[in-house]
Amino acid sequence: MSRTNAATWPAALEHESRTRVPVGPVTTEGAETRGQISTRLLTQAAGESDPLERKRLQDEVVVMHMGLARATAARYRGRGIAEEDLEQAAAMALLKAARNFDPTRGVEFLSYAVVTMTGEVKRQFRDFGWMVRPPRAIQRLQAEVSRAEGELTHQLGRSPKVREVAEHLGVPEDDVLEALSADGCYTPTSLDLPVGAEGNGVLGDTLSQEDGALAEAEARVMLLPAVRALPERDRTVLYLRFFKQQSQSQIAAQIDVTQMQVSRILSRVLDRLHGELSELT
């Protein structure tokens, strides 16, 4: 989804926001001032009978907060989705928040808008940005949790607790926590990430290494029936070569054959065992 082909997004609004609203961070003083203006405009829009005038008032609020939409999208840059797509998602969510905002609930528009924009940006990652994809049920629940957070924030006037989200959705709290933890699946953590109190180690050093003993034990279990089926002389040659670590000349002297015969026996037996193991795997 690109900014230019989103037919539902008024191009004039985007141009106006670029010229009137700075991209920089929103200060506390500025946020409070714009919050008061937003409340007044949206309250006026809610009581407006003319749909065009109501839309104009809502769009003015959107223009006023486009800098906040870009700042929300910027928090998620560099995670595998184009920044312009994230900005587009945040802008559309801001427009949706302005259209759906109910000033009679006594909730600040900024609080509602931020939750709505954050949820929409995260939905972009849910649909397009998974690097490590969790079970589909967790993906669906994460989307439901995101929507529930926006609804409850509008109702409560604050960010909801995990318990409140779980009750709203009718699911266990542990499921909500698992869905929230899936946010980290968009971009895996680097194995070179410093860890430890002094940062003198890296994450990769803490991961368990492959246990060679387990692989050897598995090989023995798979080989045992095939080895038992070999003729006695073949088993003896294998035993002397791989368990007693004897050379081919030592084996030849012990079983009274030539070294060339030992080499042929080993080649034939190993080919046979390899073929039987390939059929098992």
mmCIF file of C-alpha atoms in Angstrom:
data_model
loop_
_atom_site.group_PDB
_atom_site.id
_atom_site.type_symbol
_atom_site.label_atom_id
_atom_site.label_comp_id
_atom_site.label_asym_id
_atom_site.label_seq_id
_atom_site.Cartn_x
_atom_site.Cartn_y
_atom_site.Cartn_z
ATOM 1 C CA MET A 1 0.000 0.000 0.000
ATOM 2 C CA SER A 2 1.593 3.297 -1.022
ATOM 3 C CA ARG A 3 0.681 6.812 -0.066
ATOM 4 C CA THR A 4 -0.246 7.811 -3.592
ATOM 5 C CA ASN A 5 -2.681 5.009 -4.411
ATOM 6 C CA ALA A 6 -4.810 5.169 -1.265
ATOM 7 C CA ALA A 7 -7.997 6.518 -2.802
ATOM 8 C CA THR A 8 -9.638 7.124 0.557
ATOM 9 C CA TRP A 9 -6.965 9.470 1.766
ATOM 10 C CA PRO A 10 -7.568 13.107 0.692
ATOM 11 C CA ALA A 11 -4.435 14.300 -1.066
ATOM 12 C CA ALA A 12 -5.199 17.884 -0.134
ATOM 13 C CA LEU A 13 -5.091 16.985 3.549
ATOM 14 C CA GLU A 14 -1.681 15.367 3.159
ATOM 15 C CA HIS A 15 -0.281 18.393 1.316
ATOM 16 C CA GLU A 16 -1.734 20.777 3.866
ATOM 17 C CA SER A 17 -0.324 18.793 6.794
ATOM 18 C CA ARG A 18 3.147 18.826 5.227
ATOM 19 C CA THR A 19 3.083 22.605 5.013
ATOM 20 C CA ARG A 20 1.404 23.418 8.334
ATOM 21 C CA VAL A 21 2.473 20.730 10.821
ATOM 22 C CA PRO A 22 6.132 20.130 11.752
ATOM 23 C CA VAL A 23 7.459 16.580 11.681
ATOM 24 C CA GLY A 24 9.366 17.007 14.918
ATOM 25 C CA PRO A 25 8.318 15.637 18.323
ATOM 26 C CA VAL A 26 5.205 16.964 20.008
ATOM 27 C CA THR A 27 5.913 19.001 23.129
ATOM 28 C CA THR A 28 3.750 18.798 26.218
ATOM 29 C CA GLU A 29 2.639 22.397 25.895
ATOM 30 C CA GLY A 30 1.823 21.988 22.195
ATOM 31 C CA ALA A 31 -0.021 18.728 22.788
ATOM 32 C CA GLU A 32 -2.216 20.313 25.448
ATOM 33 C CA THR A 33 -3.055 23.246 23.200
ATOM 34 C CA ARG A 34 -3.874 21.074 20.223
ATOM 35 C CA GLY A 35 -5.811 18.744 22.519
ATOM 36 C CA GLN A 36 -8.079 21.573 23.606
ATOM 37 C CA ILE A 37 -8.590 22.721 20.027
ATOM 38 C CA SER A 38 -9.301 19.150 18.914
ATOM 39 C CA THR A 39 -11.944 18.742 21.593
ATOM 40 C CA ARG A 40 -13.648 21.945 20.554
ATOM 41 C CA LEU A 41 -13.599 21.098 16.840
ATOM 42 C CA LEU A 42 -14.766 17.513 17.295
ATOM 43 C CA THR A 43 -17.508 18.595 19.687
ATOM 44 C CA GLN A 44 -18.634 21.101 17.086
ATOM 45 C CA ALA A 45 -18.464 18.412 14.386
ATOM 46 C CA ALA A 46 -20.579 15.999 16.448
ATOM 47 C CA GLY A 47 -23.372 18.553 16.625
ATOM 48 C CA GLU A 48 -23.098 19.617 12.985
ATOM 49 C CA SER A 49 -26.042 18.649 10.763
ATOM 50 C CA ASP A 50 -24.231 19.407 7.516
ATOM 51 C CA PRO A 51 -22.115 16.316 6.639
ATOM 52 C CA LEU A 52 -19.672 18.378 4.561
ATOM 53 C CA GLU A 53 -19.037 20.819 7.382
ATOM 54 C CA ARG A 54 -18.719 17.965 9.868
ATOM 55 C CA LYS A 55 -16.140 16.328 7.617
ATOM 56 C CA ARG A 56 -14.265 19.629 7.222
ATOM 57 C CA LEU A 57 -13.980 20.050 10.989
ATOM 58 C CA GLN A 58 -12.778 16.477 11.443
ATOM 59 C CA ASP A 59 -10.237 16.888 8.649
ATOM 60 C CA GLU A 60 -8.891 19.994 10.351
ATOM 61 C CA VAL A 61 -8.191 17.915 13.427
ATOM 62 C CA VAL A 62 -6.445 15.311 11.282
ATOM 63 C CA VAL A 63 -4.226 17.958 9.678
ATOM 64 C CA MET A 64 -3.380 19.306 13.108
ATOM 65 C CA HIS A 65 -2.057 15.906 14.260
ATOM 66 C CA MET A 66 -0.309 14.591 11.141
ATOM 67 C CA GLY A 67 3.045 15.208 12.826
ATOM 68 C CA LEU A 68 1.963 12.841 15.579
ATOM 69 C CA ALA A 69 1.008 10.217 12.973
ATOM 70 C CA ARG A 70 4.466 10.398 11.418
ATOM 71 C CA ALA A 71 6.084 10.225 14.841
ATOM 72 C CA THR A 72 4.028 7.126 15.671
ATOM 73 C CA ALA A 73 5.126 5.444 12.440
ATOM 74 C CA ALA A 74 8.756 6.431 13.040
ATOM 75 C CA ARG A 75 8.841 4.340 16.226
ATOM 76 C CA TYR A 76 8.599 1.210 14.048
ATOM 77 C CA ARG A 77 10.962 2.135 11.198
ATOM 78 C CA GLY A 78 13.722 -0.264 10.237
ATOM 79 C CA ARG A 79 11.740 -3.412 11.030
ATOM 80 C CA GLY A 80 11.179 -4.698 7.511
ATOM 81 C CA ILE A 81 8.256 -2.558 6.281
ATOM 82 C CA ALA A 82 8.711 0.622 4.239
ATOM 83 C CA GLU A 83 8.416 3.758 6.343
ATOM 84 C CA GLU A 84 5.980 5.352 3.884
ATOM 85 C CA ASP A 85 3.634 2.374 4.334
ATOM 86 C CA LEU A 86 3.785 2.780 8.102
ATOM 87 C CA GLU A 87 3.084 6.506 7.793
ATOM 88 C CA GLN A 88 0.157 5.759 5.503
ATOM 89 C CA ALA A 89 -1.272 3.274 8.006
ATOM 90 C CA ALA A 90 -0.898 5.780 10.852
ATOM 91 C CA ALA A 91 -2.488 8.573 8.793
ATOM 92 C CA MET A 92 -5.466 6.422 7.854
ATOM 93 C CA ALA A 93 -5.894 5.424 11.496
ATOM 94 C CA LEU A 94 -5.780 9.092 12.526
ATOM 95 C CA LEU A 95 -8.518 9.860 10.023
ATOM 96 C CA LYS A 96 -10.563 6.930 11.327
ATOM 97 C CA ALA A 97 -10.084 8.123 14.911
ATOM 98 C CA ALA A 98 -11.337 11.600 14.010
ATOM 99 C CA ARG A 99 -14.387 10.167 12.237
ATOM 100 C CA ASN A 100 -15.309 7.823 15.111
ATOM 101 C CA PHE A 101 -14.401 9.975 18.109
ATOM 102 C CA ASP A 102 -17.211 10.573 20.587
ATOM 103 C CA PRO A 103 -16.510 13.718 22.646
ATOM 104 C CA THR A 104 -19.329 12.928 25.088
ATOM 105 C CA ARG A 105 -17.282 10.119 26.653
ATOM 106 C CA GLY A 106 -14.921 12.605 28.261
ATOM 107 C CA VAL A 107 -11.798 10.990 26.790
ATOM 108 C CA GLU A 108 -9.020 13.100 25.288
ATOM 109 C CA PHE A 109 -8.769 12.734 21.532
ATOM 110 C CA LEU A 110 -4.978 12.401 21.637
ATOM 111 C CA SER A 111 -5.131 9.335 23.885
ATOM 112 C CA TYR A 112 -7.667 7.674 21.622
ATOM 113 C CA ALA A 113 -5.839 8.628 18.440
ATOM 114 C CA VAL A 114 -2.439 7.352 19.603
ATOM 115 C CA VAL A 115 -3.852 3.943 20.546
ATOM 116 C CA THR A 116 -5.731 3.736 17.244
ATOM 117 C CA MET A 117 -2.659 4.656 15.177
ATOM 118 C CA THR A 118 -0.376 2.314 17.092
ATOM 119 C CA GLY A 119 -2.826 -0.540 16.619
ATOM 120 C CA GLU A 120 -3.062 0.077 12.876
ATOM 121 C CA VAL A 121 0.729 0.215 12.469
ATOM 122 C CA LYS A 122 1.061 -3.053 14.388
ATOM 123 C CA ARG A 123 -1.603 -4.542 12.137
ATOM 124 C CA GLN A 124 0.664 -3.768 9.190
ATOM 125 C CA PHE A 125 3.312 -5.942 10.788
ATOM 126 C CA ARG A 126 0.785 -8.658 11.569
ATOM 127 C CA ASP A 127 -0.241 -8.841 7.918
ATOM 128 C CA PHE A 128 3.046 -8.184 6.148
ATOM 129 C CA GLY A 129 6.006 -8.065 8.507
ATOM 130 C CA TRP A 130 6.383 -11.357 10.383
ATOM 131 C CA MET A 131 9.994 -12.562 10.444
ATOM 132 C CA VAL A 132 9.150 -15.379 12.859
ATOM 133 C CA ARG A 133 5.506 -16.292 12.357
ATOM 134 C CA PRO A 134 3.634 -17.407 15.506
ATOM 135 C CA PRO A 135 0.535 -19.627 15.350
ATOM 136 C CA ARG A 136 -2.342 -18.104 13.417
ATOM 137 C CA ALA A 137 -4.532 -18.075 16.543
ATOM 138 C CA ILE A 138 -2.005 -15.797 18.261
ATOM 139 C CA GLN A 139 -1.884 -13.542 15.200
ATOM 140 C CA ARG A 140 -5.680 -13.195 15.233
ATOM 141 C CA LEU A 141 -5.765 -12.577 18.969
ATOM 142 C CA GLN A 142 -3.089 -9.910 18.666
ATOM 143 C CA ALA A 143 -5.291 -8.035 16.205
ATOM 144 C CA GLU A 144 -8.275 -8.370 18.560
ATOM 145 C CA VAL A 145 -6.189 -7.163 21.493
ATOM 146 C CA SER A 146 -5.100 -4.135 19.476
ATOM 147 C CA ARG A 147 -8.700 -3.232 18.638
ATOM 148 C CA ALA A 148 -9.812 -3.836 22.226
ATOM 149 C CA GLU A 149 -7.103 -1.515 23.532
ATOM 150 C CA GLY A 150 -8.415 1.264 21.321
ATOM 151 C CA GLU A 151 -12.040 0.720 22.360
ATOM 152 C CA LEU A 152 -11.227 0.483 26.072
ATOM 153 C CA THR A 153 -8.980 3.527 25.965
ATOM 154 C CA HIS A 154 -11.889 5.468 24.509
ATOM 155 C CA GLN A 155 -14.227 4.174 27.202
ATOM 156 C CA LEU A 156 -11.910 4.380 30.222
ATOM 157 C CA GLY A 157 -9.881 7.445 29.366
ATOM 158 C CA ARG A 158 -6.629 5.541 29.987
ATOM 159 C CA SER A 159 -4.720 2.549 28.691
ATOM 160 C CA PRO A 160 -6.485 -0.658 29.759
ATOM 161 C CA LYS A 161 -4.889 -3.312 31.941
ATOM 162 C CA VAL A 162 -4.310 -6.847 30.702
ATOM 163 C CA ARG A 163 -7.139 -8.099 32.923
ATOM 164 C CA GLU A 164 -9.556 -5.572 31.425
ATOM 165 C CA VAL A 165 -8.590 -6.521 27.863
ATOM 166 C CA ALA A 166 -9.026 -10.211 28.692
ATOM 167 C CA GLU A 167 -12.482 -9.612 30.192
ATOM 168 C CA HIS A 168 -13.494 -7.473 27.208
ATOM 169 C CA LEU A 169 -12.520 -10.240 24.773
ATOM 170 C CA GLY A 170 -13.649 -13.118 26.967
ATOM 171 C CA VAL A 171 -10.267 -14.866 26.850
ATOM 172 C CA PRO A 172 -7.753 -15.877 29.554
ATOM 173 C CA GLU A 173 -5.187 -13.287 30.649
ATOM 174 C CA ASP A 174 -2.357 -15.660 29.715
ATOM 175 C CA ASP A 175 -3.571 -15.652 26.094
ATOM 176 C CA VAL A 176 -3.556 -11.859 26.031
ATOM 177 C CA LEU A 177 -0.031 -11.799 27.439
ATOM 178 C CA GLU A 178 1.113 -14.300 24.812
ATOM 179 C CA ALA A 179 -0.399 -12.190 22.032
ATOM 180 C CA LEU A 180 1.306 -9.078 23.379
ATOM 181 C CA SER A 181 4.643 -10.880 23.564
ATOM 182 C CA ALA A 182 4.387 -11.722 19.848
ATOM 183 C CA ASP A 183 5.316 -8.113 19.013
ATOM 184 C CA GLY A 184 8.952 -9.195 19.032
ATOM 185 C CA CYS A 185 8.427 -11.595 16.140
ATOM 186 C CA TYR A 186 8.673 -8.893 13.502
ATOM 187 C CA THR A 187 12.451 -8.615 13.635
ATOM 188 C CA PRO A 188 14.621 -11.173 15.441
ATOM 189 C CA THR A 189 17.121 -9.939 18.014
ATOM 190 C CA SER A 190 20.715 -9.934 16.810
ATOM 191 C CA LEU A 191 22.924 -12.664 18.242
ATOM 192 C CA ASP A 192 25.588 -9.969 18.619
ATOM 193 C CA LEU A 193 23.440 -8.045 21.121
ATOM 194 C CA PRO A 194 25.560 -7.294 24.231
ATOM 195 C CA VAL A 195 24.334 -9.034 27.386
ATOM 196 C CA GLY A 196 25.420 -9.224 30.999
ATOM 197 C CA ALA A 197 25.807 -6.590 33.682
ATOM 198 C CA GLU A 198 28.842 -5.059 31.968
ATOM 199 C CA GLY A 199 27.859 -5.953 28.423
ATOM 200 C CA ASN A 200 30.992 -8.035 27.983
ATOM 201 C CA GLY A 201 29.183 -10.942 26.323
ATOM 202 C CA VAL A 202 26.813 -11.394 23.397
ATOM 203 C CA LEU A 203 23.453 -13.108 23.150
ATOM 204 C CA GLY A 204 24.813 -15.843 20.894
ATOM 205 C CA ASP A 205 27.160 -17.018 23.650
ATOM 206 C CA THR A 206 24.184 -17.849 25.870
ATOM 207 C CA LEU A 207 22.557 -20.214 23.375
ATOM 208 C CA SER A 208 23.073 -23.906 23.829
ATOM 209 C CA GLN A 209 25.347 -25.622 21.329
ATOM 210 C CA GLU A 210 24.517 -28.779 19.408
ATOM 211 C CA ASP A 211 25.097 -31.833 21.578
ATOM 212 C CA GLY A 212 27.306 -34.217 19.626
ATOM 213 C CA ALA A 213 26.682 -37.010 22.116
ATOM 214 C CA LEU A 214 22.983 -37.029 21.225
ATOM 215 C CA ALA A 215 23.769 -37.409 17.533
ATOM 216 C CA GLU A 216 26.188 -40.248 18.278
ATOM 217 C CA ALA A 217 23.623 -42.040 20.441
ATOM 218 C CA GLU A 218 21.002 -41.739 17.690
ATOM 219 C CA ALA A 219 23.457 -43.144 15.134
ATOM 220 C CA ARG A 220 24.240 -46.126 17.356
ATOM 221 C CA VAL A 221 20.552 -46.932 17.815
ATOM 222 C CA MET A 222 19.931 -46.794 14.060
ATOM 223 C CA LEU A 223 23.084 -48.750 13.169
ATOM 224 C CA LEU A 224 22.703 -51.570 15.678
ATOM 225 C CA PRO A 225 20.174 -53.712 13.748
ATOM 226 C CA ALA A 226 22.107 -53.277 10.482
ATOM 227 C CA VAL A 227 25.429 -54.211 12.081
ATOM 228 C CA ARG A 228 23.941 -57.294 13.737
ATOM 229 C CA ALA A 229 22.779 -58.509 10.323
ATOM 230 C CA LEU A 230 26.349 -58.471 8.926
ATOM 231 C CA PRO A 231 28.423 -61.652 8.569
ATOM 232 C CA GLU A 232 30.744 -62.325 11.492
ATOM 233 C CA ARG A 233 33.940 -61.428 9.608
ATOM 234 C CA ASP A 234 32.476 -58.097 8.474
ATOM 235 C CA ARG A 235 31.481 -57.256 12.058
ATOM 236 C CA THR A 236 34.991 -58.123 13.219
ATOM 237 C CA VAL A 237 36.575 -55.830 10.658
ATOM 238 C CA LEU A 238 34.280 -52.955 11.705
ATOM 239 C CA TYR A 239 35.039 -53.553 15.365
ATOM 240 C CA LEU A 240 38.811 -53.623 14.887
ATOM 241 C CA ARG A 241 38.821 -50.565 12.607
ATOM 242 C CA PHE A 242 36.412 -48.207 14.348
ATOM 243 C CA PHE A 243 36.423 -49.333 17.990
ATOM 244 C CA LYS A 244 39.976 -50.634 18.419
ATOM 245 C CA GLN A 245 41.336 -47.999 15.998
ATOM 246 C CA GLN A 246 43.574 -50.552 14.257
ATOM 247 C CA SER A 247 45.123 -49.895 10.840
ATOM 248 C CA GLN A 248 44.163 -51.952 7.805
ATOM 249 C CA SER A 249 47.505 -53.757 7.884
ATOM 250 C CA GLN A 250 46.986 -54.718 11.559
ATOM 251 C CA ILE A 251 43.494 -56.016 10.785
ATOM 252 C CA ALA A 252 44.788 -57.974 7.797
ATOM 253 C CA ALA A 253 47.394 -59.720 9.939
ATOM 254 C CA GLN A 254 44.838 -60.518 12.664
ATOM 255 C CA ILE A 255 42.178 -62.129 10.415
ATOM 256 C CA ASP A 256 44.720 -63.616 7.964
ATOM 257 C CA VAL A 257 43.812 -61.706 4.783
ATOM 258 C CA THR A 258 45.590 -59.120 2.657
ATOM 259 C CA GLN A 259 45.364 -55.375 3.328
ATOM 260 C CA MET A 260 43.607 -54.957 -0.046
ATOM 261 C CA GLN A 261 40.915 -57.409 1.074
ATOM 262 C CA VAL A 262 40.403 -55.443 4.297
ATOM 263 C CA SER A 263 39.981 -52.255 2.265
ATOM 264 C CA ARG A 264 37.386 -53.946 0.031
ATOM 265 C CA ILE A 265 35.515 -55.359 3.035
ATOM 266 C CA LEU A 266 35.327 -51.927 4.682
ATOM 267 C CA SER A 267 34.173 -50.263 1.453
ATOM 268 C CA ARG A 268 31.467 -52.859 0.854
ATOM 269 C CA VAL A 269 30.212 -52.865 4.453
ATOM 270 C CA LEU A 270 30.095 -49.076 4.722
ATOM 271 C CA ASP A 271 28.186 -48.797 1.439
ATOM 272 C CA ARG A 272 25.677 -51.368 2.727
ATOM 273 C CA LEU A 273 25.185 -49.581 6.046
ATOM 274 C CA HIS A 274 24.848 -46.224 4.311
ATOM 275 C CA GLY A 275 22.152 -47.603 2.028
ATOM 276 C CA GLU A 276 20.163 -49.107 4.918
ATOM 277 C CA LEU A 277 20.365 -45.869 6.930
ATOM 278 C CA SER A 278 19.205 -43.857 3.914
ATOM 279 C CA GLU A 279 16.086 -46.010 3.677
ATOM 280 C CA LEU A 280 15.350 -45.379 7.372
ATOM 281 C CA THR A 281 15.703 -41.596 7.091
#
